[in-house]
Every structure is written in structure tokens, then in C-alpha cells.
PDB file of C-alpha atoms in Angstrom:
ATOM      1  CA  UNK A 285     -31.808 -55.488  45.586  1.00  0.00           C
ATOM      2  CA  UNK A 286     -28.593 -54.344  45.695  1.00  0.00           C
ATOM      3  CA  UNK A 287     -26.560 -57.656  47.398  1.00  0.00           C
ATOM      4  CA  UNK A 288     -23.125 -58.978  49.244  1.00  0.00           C
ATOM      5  CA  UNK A 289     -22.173 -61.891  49.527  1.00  0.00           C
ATOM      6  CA  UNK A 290     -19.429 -62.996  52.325  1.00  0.00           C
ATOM      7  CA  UNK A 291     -17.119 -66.293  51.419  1.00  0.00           C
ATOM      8  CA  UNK A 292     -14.586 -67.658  53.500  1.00  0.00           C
ATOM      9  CA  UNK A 293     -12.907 -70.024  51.082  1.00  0.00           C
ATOM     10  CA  UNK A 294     -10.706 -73.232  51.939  1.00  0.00           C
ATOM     11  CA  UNK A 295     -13.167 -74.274  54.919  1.00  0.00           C
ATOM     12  CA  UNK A 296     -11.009 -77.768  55.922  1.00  0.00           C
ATOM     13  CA  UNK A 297      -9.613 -79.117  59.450  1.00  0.00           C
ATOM     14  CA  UNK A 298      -5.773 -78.406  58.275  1.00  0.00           C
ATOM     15  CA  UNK A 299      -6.760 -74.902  58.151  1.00  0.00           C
ATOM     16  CA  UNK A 300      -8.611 -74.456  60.945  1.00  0.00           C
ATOM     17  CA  UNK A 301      -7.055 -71.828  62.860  1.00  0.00           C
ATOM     18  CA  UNK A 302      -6.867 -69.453  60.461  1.00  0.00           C
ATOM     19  CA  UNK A 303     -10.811 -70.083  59.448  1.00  0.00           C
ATOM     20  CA  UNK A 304     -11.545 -69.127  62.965  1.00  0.00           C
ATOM     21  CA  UNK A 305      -9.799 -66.174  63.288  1.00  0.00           C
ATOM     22  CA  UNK A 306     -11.495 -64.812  59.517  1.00  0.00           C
ATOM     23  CA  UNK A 307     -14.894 -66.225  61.232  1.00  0.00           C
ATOM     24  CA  UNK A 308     -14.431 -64.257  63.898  1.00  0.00           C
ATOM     25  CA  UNK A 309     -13.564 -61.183  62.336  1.00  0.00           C
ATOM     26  CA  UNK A 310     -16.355 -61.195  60.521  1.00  0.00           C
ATOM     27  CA  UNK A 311     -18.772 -61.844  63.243  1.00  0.00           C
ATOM     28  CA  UNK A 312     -17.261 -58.593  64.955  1.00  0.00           C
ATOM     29  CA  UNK A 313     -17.644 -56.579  61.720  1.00  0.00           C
ATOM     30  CA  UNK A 314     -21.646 -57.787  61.981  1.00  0.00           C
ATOM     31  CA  UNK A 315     -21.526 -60.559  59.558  1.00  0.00           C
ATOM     32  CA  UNK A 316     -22.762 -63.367  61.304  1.00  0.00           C
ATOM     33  CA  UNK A 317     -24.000 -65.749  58.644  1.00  0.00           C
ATOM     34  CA  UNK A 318     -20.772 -65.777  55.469  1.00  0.00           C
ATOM     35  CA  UNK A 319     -20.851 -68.634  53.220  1.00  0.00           C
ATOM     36  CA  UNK A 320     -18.687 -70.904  53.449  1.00  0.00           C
ATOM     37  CA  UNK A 321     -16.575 -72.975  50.862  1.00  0.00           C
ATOM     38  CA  UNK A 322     -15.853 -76.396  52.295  1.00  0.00           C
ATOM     39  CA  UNK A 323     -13.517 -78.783  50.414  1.00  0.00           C
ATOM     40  CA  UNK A 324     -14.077 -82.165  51.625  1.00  0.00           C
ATOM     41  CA  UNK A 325     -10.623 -83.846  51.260  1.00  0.00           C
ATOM     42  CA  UNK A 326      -8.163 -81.563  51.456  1.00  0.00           C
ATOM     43  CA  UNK A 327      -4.876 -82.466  50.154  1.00  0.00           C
ATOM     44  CA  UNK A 328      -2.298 -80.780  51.843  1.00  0.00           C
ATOM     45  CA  UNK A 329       1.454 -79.850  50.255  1.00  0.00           C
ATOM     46  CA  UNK A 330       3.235 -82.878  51.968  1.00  0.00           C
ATOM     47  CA  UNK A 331       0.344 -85.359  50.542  1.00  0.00           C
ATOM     48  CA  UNK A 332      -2.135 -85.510  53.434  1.00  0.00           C
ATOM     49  CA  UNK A 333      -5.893 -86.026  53.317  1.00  0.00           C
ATOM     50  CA  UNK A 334      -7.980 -84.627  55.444  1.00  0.00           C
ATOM     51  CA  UNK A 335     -11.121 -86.219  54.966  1.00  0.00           C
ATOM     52  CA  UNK A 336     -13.833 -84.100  56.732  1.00  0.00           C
ATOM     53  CA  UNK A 337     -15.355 -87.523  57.496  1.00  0.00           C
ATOM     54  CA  UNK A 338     -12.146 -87.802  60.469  1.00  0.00           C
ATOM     55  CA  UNK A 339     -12.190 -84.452  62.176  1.00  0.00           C
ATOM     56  CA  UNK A 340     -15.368 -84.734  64.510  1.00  0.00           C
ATOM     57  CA  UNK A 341     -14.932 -81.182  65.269  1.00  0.00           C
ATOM     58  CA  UNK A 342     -14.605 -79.392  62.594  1.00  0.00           C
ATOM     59  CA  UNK A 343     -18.080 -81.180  61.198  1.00  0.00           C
ATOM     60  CA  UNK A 344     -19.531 -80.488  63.609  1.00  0.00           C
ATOM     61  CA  UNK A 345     -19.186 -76.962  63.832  1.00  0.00           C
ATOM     62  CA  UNK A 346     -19.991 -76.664  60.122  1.00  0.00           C
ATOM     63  CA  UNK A 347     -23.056 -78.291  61.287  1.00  0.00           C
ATOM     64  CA  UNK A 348     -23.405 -75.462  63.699  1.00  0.00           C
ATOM     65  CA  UNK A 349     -22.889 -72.894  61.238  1.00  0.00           C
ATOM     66  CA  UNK A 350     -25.309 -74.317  58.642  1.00  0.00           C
ATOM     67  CA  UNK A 351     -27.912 -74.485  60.867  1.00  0.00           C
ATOM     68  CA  UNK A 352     -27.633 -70.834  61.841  1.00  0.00           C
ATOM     69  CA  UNK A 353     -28.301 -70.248  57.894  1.00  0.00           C
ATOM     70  CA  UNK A 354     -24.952 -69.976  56.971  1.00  0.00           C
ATOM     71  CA  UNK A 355     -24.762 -71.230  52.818  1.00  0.00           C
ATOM     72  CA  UNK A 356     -22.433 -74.675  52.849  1.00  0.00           C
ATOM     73  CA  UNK A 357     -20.698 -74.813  49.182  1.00  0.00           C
ATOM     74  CA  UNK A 358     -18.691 -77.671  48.150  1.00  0.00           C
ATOM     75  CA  UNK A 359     -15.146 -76.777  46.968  1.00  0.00           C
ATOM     76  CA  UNK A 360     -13.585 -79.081  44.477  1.00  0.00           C
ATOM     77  CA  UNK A 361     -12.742 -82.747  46.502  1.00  0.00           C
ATOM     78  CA  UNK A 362      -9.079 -82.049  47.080  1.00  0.00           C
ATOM     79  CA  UNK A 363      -8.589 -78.787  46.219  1.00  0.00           C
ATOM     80  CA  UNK A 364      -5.395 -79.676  44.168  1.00  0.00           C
ATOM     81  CA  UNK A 365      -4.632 -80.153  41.027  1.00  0.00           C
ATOM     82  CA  UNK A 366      -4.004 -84.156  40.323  1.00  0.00           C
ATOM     83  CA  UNK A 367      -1.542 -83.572  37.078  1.00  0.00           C
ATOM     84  CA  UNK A 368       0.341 -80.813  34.904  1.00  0.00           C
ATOM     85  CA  UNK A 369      -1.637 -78.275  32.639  1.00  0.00           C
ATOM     86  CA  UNK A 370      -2.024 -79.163  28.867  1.00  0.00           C
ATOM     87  CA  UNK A 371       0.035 -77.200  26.768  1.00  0.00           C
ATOM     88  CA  UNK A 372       0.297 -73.435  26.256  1.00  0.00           C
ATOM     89  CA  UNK A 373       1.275 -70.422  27.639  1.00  0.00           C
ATOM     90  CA  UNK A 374      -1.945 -69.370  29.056  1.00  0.00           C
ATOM     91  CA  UNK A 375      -2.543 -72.437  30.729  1.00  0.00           C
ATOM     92  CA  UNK A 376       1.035 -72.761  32.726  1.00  0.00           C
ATOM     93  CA  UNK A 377       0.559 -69.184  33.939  1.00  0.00           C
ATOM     94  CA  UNK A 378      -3.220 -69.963  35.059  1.00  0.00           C
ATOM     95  CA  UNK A 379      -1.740 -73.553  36.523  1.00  0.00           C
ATOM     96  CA  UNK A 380       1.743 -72.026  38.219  1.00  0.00           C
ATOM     97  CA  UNK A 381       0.937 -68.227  38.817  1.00  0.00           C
ATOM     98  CA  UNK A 382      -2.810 -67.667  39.044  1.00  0.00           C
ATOM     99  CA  UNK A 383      -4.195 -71.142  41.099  1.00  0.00           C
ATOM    100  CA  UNK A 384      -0.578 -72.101  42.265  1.00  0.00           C
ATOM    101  CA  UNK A 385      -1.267 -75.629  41.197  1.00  0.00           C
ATOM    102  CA  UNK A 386      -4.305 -75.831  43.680  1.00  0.00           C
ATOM    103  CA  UNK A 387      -6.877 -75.501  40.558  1.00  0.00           C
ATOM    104  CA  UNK A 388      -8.095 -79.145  40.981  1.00  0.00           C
ATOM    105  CA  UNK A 389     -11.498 -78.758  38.035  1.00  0.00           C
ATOM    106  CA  UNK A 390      -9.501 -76.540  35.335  1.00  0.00           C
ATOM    107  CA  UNK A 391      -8.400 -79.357  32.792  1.00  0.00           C
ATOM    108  CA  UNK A 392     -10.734 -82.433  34.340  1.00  0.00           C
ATOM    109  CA  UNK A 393     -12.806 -84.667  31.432  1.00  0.00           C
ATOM    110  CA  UNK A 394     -16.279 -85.572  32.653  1.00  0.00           C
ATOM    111  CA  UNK A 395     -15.786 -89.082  34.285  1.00  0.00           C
ATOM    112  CA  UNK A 396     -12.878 -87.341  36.449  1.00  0.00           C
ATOM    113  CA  UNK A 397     -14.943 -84.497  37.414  1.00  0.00           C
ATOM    114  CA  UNK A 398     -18.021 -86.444  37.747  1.00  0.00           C
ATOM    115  CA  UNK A 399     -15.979 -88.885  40.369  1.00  0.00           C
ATOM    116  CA  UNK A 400     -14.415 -86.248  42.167  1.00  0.00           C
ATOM    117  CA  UNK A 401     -18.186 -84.120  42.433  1.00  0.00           C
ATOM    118  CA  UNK A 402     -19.745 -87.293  43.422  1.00  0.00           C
ATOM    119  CA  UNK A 403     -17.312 -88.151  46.706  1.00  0.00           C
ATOM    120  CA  UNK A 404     -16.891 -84.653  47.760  1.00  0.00           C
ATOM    121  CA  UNK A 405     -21.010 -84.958  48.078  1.00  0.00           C
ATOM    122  CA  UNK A 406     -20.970 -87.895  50.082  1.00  0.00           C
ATOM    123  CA  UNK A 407     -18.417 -86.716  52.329  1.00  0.00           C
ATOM    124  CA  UNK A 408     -20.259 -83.783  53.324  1.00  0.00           C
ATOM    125  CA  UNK A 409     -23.372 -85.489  53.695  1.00  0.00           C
ATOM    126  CA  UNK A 410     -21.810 -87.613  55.791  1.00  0.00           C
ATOM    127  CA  UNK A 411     -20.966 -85.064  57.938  1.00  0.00           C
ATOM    128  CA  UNK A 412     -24.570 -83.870  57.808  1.00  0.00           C
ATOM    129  CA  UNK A 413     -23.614 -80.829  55.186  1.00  0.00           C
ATOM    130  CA  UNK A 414     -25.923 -80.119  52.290  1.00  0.00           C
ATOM    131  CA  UNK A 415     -24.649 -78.169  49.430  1.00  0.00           C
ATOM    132  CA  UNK A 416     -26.679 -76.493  46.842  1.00  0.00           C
ATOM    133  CA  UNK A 417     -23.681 -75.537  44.790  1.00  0.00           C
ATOM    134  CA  UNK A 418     -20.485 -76.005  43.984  1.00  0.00           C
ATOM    135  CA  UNK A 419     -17.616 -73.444  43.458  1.00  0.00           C
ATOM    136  CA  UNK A 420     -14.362 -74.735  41.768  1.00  0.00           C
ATOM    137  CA  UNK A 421     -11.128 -74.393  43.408  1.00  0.00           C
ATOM    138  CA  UNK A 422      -9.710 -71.082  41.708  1.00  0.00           C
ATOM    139  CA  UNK A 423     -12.769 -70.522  39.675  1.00  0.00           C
ATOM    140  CA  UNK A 424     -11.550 -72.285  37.050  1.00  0.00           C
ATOM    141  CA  UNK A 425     -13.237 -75.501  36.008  1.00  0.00           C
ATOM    142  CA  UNK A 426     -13.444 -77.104  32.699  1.00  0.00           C
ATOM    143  CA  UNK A 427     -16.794 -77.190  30.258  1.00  0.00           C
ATOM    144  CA  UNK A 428     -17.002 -81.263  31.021  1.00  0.00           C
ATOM    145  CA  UNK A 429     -17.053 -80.419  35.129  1.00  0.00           C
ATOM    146  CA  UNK A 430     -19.728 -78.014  34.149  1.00  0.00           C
ATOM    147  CA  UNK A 431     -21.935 -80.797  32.221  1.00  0.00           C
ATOM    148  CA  UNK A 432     -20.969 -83.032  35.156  1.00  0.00           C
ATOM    149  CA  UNK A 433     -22.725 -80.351  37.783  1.00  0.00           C
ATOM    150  CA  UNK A 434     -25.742 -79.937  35.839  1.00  0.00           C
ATOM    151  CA  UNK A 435     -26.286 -83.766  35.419  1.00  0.00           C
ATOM    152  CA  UNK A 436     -25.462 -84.153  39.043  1.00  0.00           C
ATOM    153  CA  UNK A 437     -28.214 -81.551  40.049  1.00  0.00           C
ATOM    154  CA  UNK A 438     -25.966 -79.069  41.469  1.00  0.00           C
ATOM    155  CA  UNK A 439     -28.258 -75.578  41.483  1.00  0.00           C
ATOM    156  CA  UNK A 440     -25.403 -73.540  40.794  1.00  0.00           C
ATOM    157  CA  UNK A 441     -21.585 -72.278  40.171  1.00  0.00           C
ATOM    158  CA  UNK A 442     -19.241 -69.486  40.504  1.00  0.00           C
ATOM    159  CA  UNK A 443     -16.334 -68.117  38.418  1.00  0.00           C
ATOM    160  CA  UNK A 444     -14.041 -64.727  38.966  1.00  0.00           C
ATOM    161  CA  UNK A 445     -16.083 -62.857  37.146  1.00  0.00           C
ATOM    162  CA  UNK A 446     -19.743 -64.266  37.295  1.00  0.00           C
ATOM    163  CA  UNK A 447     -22.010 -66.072  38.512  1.00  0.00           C
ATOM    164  CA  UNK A 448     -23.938 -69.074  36.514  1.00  0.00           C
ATOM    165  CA  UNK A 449     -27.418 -70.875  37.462  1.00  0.00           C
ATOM    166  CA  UNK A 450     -27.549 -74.358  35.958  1.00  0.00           C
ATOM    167  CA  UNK A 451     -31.161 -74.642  35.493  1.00  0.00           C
ATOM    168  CA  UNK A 452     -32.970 -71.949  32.656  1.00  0.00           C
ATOM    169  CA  UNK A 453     -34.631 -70.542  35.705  1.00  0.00           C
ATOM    170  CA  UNK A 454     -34.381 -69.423  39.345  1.00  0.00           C
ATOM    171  CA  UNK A 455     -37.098 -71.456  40.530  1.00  0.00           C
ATOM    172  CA  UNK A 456     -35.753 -74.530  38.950  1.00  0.00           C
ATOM    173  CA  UNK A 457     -32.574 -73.735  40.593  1.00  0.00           C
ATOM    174  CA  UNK A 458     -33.867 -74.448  43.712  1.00  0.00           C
ATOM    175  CA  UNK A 459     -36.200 -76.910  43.077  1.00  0.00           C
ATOM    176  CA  UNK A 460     -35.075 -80.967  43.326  1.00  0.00           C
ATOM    177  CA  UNK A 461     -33.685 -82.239  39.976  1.00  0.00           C
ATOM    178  CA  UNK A 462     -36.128 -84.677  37.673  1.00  0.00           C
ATOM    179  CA  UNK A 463     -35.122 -88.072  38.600  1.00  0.00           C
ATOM    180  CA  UNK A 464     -36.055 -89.645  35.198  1.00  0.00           C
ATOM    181  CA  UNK A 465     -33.453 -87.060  32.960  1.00  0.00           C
ATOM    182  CA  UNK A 466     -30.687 -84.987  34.336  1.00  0.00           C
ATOM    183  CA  UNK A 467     -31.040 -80.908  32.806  1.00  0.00           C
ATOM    184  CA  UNK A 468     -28.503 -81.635  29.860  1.00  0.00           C
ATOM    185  CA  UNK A 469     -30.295 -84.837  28.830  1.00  0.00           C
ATOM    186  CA  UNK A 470     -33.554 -82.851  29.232  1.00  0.00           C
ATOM    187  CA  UNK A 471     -32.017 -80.264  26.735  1.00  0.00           C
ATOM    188  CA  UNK A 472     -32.621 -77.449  28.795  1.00  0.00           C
ATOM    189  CA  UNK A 473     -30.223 -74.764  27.959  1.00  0.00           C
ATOM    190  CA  UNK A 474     -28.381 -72.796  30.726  1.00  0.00           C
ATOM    191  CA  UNK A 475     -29.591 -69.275  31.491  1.00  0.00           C
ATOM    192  CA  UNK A 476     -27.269 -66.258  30.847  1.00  0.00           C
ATOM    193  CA  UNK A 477     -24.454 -65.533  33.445  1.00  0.00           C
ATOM    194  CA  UNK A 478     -24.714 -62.720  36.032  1.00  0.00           C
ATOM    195  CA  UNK A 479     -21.758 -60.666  35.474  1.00  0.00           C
ATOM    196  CA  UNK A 480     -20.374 -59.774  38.935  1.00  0.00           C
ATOM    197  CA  UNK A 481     -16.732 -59.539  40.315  1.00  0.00           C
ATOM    198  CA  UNK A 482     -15.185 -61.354  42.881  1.00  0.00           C
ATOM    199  CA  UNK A 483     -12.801 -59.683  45.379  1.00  0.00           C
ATOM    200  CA  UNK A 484      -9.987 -61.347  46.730  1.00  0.00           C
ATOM    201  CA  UNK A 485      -7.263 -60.144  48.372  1.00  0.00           C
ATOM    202  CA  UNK A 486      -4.429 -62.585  49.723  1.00  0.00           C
ATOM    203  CA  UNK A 487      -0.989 -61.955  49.002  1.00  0.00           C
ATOM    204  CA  UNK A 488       2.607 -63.152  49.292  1.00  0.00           C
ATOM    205  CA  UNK A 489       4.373 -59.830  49.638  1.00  0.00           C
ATOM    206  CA  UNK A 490       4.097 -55.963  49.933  1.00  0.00           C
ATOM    207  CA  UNK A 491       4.318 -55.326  46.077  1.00  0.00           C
ATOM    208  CA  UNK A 492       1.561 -57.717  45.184  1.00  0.00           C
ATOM    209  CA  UNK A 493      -0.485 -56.729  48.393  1.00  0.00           C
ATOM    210  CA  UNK A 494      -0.751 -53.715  47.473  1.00  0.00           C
ATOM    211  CA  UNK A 495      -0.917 -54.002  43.663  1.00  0.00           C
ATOM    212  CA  UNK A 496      -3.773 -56.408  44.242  1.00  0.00           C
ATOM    213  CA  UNK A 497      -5.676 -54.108  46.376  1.00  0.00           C
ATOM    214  CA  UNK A 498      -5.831 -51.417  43.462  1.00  0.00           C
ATOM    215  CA  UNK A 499      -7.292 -53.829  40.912  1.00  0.00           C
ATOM    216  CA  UNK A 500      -9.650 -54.802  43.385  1.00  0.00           C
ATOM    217  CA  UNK A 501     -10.452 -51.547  44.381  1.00  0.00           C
ATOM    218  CA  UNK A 502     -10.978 -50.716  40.357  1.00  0.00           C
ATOM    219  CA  UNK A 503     -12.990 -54.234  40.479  1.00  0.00           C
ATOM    220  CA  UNK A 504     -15.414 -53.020  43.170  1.00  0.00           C
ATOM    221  CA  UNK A 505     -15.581 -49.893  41.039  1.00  0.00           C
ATOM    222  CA  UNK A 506     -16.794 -51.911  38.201  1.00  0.00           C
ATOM    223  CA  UNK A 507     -18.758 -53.875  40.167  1.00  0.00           C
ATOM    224  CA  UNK A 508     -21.308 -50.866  41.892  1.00  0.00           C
ATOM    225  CA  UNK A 509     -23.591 -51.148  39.197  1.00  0.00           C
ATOM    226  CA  UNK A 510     -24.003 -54.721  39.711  1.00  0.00           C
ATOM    227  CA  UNK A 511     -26.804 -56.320  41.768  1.00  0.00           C
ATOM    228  CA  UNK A 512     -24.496 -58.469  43.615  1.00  0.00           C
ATOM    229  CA  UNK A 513     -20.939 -58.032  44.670  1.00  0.00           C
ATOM    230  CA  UNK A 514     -18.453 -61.057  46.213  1.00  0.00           C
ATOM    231  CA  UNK A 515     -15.977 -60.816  48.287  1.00  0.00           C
ATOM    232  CA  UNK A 516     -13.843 -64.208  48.871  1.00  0.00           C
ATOM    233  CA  UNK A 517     -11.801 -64.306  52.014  1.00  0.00           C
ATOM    234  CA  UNK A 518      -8.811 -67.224  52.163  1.00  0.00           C
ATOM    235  CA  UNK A 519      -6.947 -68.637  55.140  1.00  0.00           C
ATOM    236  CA  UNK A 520      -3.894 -66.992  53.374  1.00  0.00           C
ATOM    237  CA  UNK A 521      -5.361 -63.552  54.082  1.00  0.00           C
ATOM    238  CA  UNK A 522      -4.193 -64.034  58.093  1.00  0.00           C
ATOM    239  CA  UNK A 523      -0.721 -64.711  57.072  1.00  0.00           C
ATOM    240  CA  UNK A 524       1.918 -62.984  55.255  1.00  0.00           C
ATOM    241  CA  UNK A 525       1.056 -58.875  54.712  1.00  0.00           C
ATOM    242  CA  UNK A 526      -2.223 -59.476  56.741  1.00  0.00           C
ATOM    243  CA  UNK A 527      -4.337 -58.206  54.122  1.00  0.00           C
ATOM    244  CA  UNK A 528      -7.669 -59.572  56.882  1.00  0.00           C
ATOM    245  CA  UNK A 529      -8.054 -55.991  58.677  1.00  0.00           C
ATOM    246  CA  UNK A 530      -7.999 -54.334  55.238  1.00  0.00           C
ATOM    247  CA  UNK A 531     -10.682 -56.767  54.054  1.00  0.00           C
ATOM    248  CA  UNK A 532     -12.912 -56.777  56.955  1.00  0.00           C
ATOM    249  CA  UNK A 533     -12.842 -52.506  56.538  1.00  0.00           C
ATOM    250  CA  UNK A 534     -13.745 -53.018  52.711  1.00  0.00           C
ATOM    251  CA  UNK A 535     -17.014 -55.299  53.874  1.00  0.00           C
ATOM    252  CA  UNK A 536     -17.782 -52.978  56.482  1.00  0.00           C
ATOM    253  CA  UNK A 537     -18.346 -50.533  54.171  1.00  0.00           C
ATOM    254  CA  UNK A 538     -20.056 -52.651  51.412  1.00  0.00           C
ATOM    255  CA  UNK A 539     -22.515 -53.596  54.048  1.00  0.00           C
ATOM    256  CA  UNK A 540     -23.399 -50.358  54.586  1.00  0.00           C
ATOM    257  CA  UNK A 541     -24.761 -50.212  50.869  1.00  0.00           C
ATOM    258  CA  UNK A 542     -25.785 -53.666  50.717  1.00  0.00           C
ATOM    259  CA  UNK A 543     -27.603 -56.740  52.108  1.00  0.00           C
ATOM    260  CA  UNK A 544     -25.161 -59.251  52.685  1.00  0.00           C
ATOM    261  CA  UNK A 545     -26.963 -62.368  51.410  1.00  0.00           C
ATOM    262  CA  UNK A 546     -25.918 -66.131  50.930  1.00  0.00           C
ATOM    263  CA  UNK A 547     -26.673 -67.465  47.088  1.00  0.00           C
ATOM    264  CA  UNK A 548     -29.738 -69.193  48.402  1.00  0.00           C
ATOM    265  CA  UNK A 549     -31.059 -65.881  49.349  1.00  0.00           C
ATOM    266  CA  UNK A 550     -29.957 -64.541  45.974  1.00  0.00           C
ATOM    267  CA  UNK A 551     -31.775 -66.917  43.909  1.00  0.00           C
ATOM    268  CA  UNK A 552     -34.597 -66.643  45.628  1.00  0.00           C
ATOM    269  CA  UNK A 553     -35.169 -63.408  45.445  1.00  0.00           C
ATOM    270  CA  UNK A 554     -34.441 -63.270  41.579  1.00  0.00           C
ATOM    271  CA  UNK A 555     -36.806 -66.216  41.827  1.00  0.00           C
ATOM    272  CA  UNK A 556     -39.606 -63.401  43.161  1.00  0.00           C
ATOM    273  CA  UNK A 557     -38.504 -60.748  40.649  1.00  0.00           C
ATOM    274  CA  UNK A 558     -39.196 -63.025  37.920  1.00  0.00           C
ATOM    275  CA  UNK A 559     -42.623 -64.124  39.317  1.00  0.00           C
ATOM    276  CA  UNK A 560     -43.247 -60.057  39.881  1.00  0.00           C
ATOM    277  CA  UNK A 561     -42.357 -59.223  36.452  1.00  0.00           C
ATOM    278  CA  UNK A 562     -44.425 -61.621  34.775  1.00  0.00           C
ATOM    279  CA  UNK A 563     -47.587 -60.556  36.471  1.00  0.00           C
TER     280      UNK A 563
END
């Protein structure tokens, strides 16, 4: 099965407005059901929280949305970055050009990622939101916040360039974790990552609008020959150069080659291939 799947990123109350407008573009261009990123405490540039658990609305329409089948994914806690990279040139470009500072799991040691992973969870179930997964702010999260998922029974995660089940098995992916031994203590190794690109698009200006929509044009190239394709739409996308009405023609098209699925969906149906293949 050749798949799609549809993220709006940055789901919080301080972005609202532009989450709607990206919603509803999508539900024009037929994709009624994207997945959707939440981050449960947003911390905005000027300091501000905004704990899901305060904006009655905005809950509740995730509630809405989830219940229609749309995928809820928890999305770092903050969605910030709480202190300076280490050293090294690689990690001040990731940290100042890349994630803009907002890459809150890159350099976090277990107990801090652990803590983080643990309130973001109870603040969307709080709000009534289960979350199978969890994708880190700018893809990047460090090997401790990956331990921390696994022992925390989180069924999956998501980087720019693939995708990585935590269990050695779809259908222990989506099964309830063992409450006597988390998968680490267990010793159960992870299974091999799917290789497939994620798209994104937004952009400050006209030079890296348009420079960013040739390498993910050569991206999508890349990724044709892969069973599932992501595209990652951000509240920044309705701002600035407007990159939304190019995006929403690029999924249009996608869609007409693929099922757009959420990664529930996915792992299920990898879950079937599996159980096919060994008959």
C-alpha cells in the first residue's frame, strides 16, 4: 500500500487561527481526517504557557477531531528548547538555524525527557486526548528521550527522514505495554526504521521559499519508491510567502497516488502484511 500521511504540526490555543485556516484547507482539498501534532504547553516567545488544560475550546475541538478518527500525537511539552546546545558547530546550526531554538527533546538526559513525556501525557488526557505516539519538536530528540518513550509505552516516533516503531513488531506496537517490565528492561530490541521523507515547506522569505520547495520537490522524488510519504504542515505556512496554497496543490496530487492514512492505520496494516507473509 502505497500511503500519505497529512500532519498539521504545532496544534496549541496560541496558534489557533492559523490551525484553522490549514484545517480547513485541507478539508476542501478532501482531507478530512490529518493528524494532528498537539503540544500540550506551549511556550510562547514572550514566556507564556498555554496549558491545553485552560483553553476549553480548543480541547474540545481536538476532542471533536479525534473522535472523527483523526490520529492525536503528542508534540514535545513546550515545544521549546529549555537551555543552549552543547558544544559544536553542528549542534548551534541544528539549535539556531534548523529548529530556531524551538527543538525542546534534541540535547534532553532521560529524567528531563522522561518528566517532560510524562506531563505532556497527562495534560492531554486531561483534556480527553489519547496519544499513541509521540513526535519531537523538530524531529530531533536525543537517544535518552528515545529510551524514555519506549519505557513509557509510547508505540511510536518520527524523525525527518524516517519513521521508527518502538516495539520489535507492528502488533506489539499497538498492543498495551507489559505492566511488570517496560520494552528496554524486557530487552527487546527496536525494529529497523522505515526510511521515508518528510515534506515541509514554511519559510521566512522568497529565496528560502522557493529554495525549499526544490529540495522538497527532489525529496518527494526520492521518496516515490517509498511505501509512505509525509507531508508536515506548520502554522508558519499561512504567514510570510504563503507557501499553504502551494502545499495543499502538492497533497492534492499525492492523494491522487496514495491513501492518505494516519500512523495507526499504517501500523496496522504492516501489522496484516506481516501476519500475510508468514502464512
Amino acid at each position: 500500500m502505497n500511503a500519505l500521511t497529512v500532519e498539521i504540526h504545532d496544534v496549541t490555543p496560541a496558534l489557533a487561527p492559523e490551525i484553522g485556516e490549514i484545517y480547513d484547507a485541507l478539508r476542501e482539498a478532501g482531507i478530512e481526517r490529518p493528524t494532528l501534532l498537539v503540544v500540550p504547553a506551549y511556550l510562547d516567545a514572550r514566556g507564556h504557557s498555554w496549558d491545553l488544560r485552560a483553553y476549553n475550546n480548543m480541547a474540545h475541538w481536538l476532542r471533536q477531531r479525534q473522535a472523527e478518527g483523526c490520529d492525536i500525537i503528542q508534540h514535545g511539552l513546550t515545544h521549546r528548547a529549555a537551555a543552549p546546545p552543547p558544544p559544536g558547530l553542528r549542534n548551534s546550526f541544528m539549535h539556531h538555524v534548523f529548529s530556531r531554538g524551538l527543538a525542546e527533546f534534541a540535547h534532553l538526559d532521560g529524567v528531563e525527557a522522561r518528566a517532560r513525556l510524562v506531563v505532556g501525557r497527562n495534560i492531554l488526557e486531561a483534556c480527553g486526548l489519547h496519544s499513541e505516539g509521540f513526535i519531537a519538536p523538530a524531529w530531533q530528540q536525543s537517544p535518552a528521550a528515545i529510551a524514555a518513550l519506549r519505557d513509557l509505552g509510547f508505540r511510536f516516533t518520527a524523525f525527518f527522514g524516517h519513521v521508527q516503531a518502538l516495539s520489535s513488531s507492528p502488533s506489539s506496537a499497538l498492543s498495551p505495554p507489559s505492566s511488570s517490565a517496560s520494552l528496554r528492561e524486557a530487552g527487546e530490541a527496536m525494529p529497523p526504521p522505515l526510511r521515508t521523507p518528510a515534506l515541509t515547506f514554511d519559510a521566512a522569505n522568497a529565496l528560502i521559499d522557493y529554495g525549499k520547495r526544490a529540495v522538497m520537490w527532489l525529496r518527494e522524488q526520492w521518496g516515490r519508491t517509498r511505501p509512505l510519504l509525509r507531508v508536515a504542515l506548520h502554522p508558519a505556512d499561512v504567514r510570510g510567502r504563503r507557501p499553504l496554497d502551494h502545499i495543499v496543490r502538492r497533497i492534492r496530487l499525492l492523494a491522487r497516488e496514495r491513501r492518505v492514512v494516519s500512523y495507526g492505520q499504517w501500523f496496522a496494516a504492516a501489522e496484516r502484511e506481516v501476519v500475510r507473509d508468514a502464512a
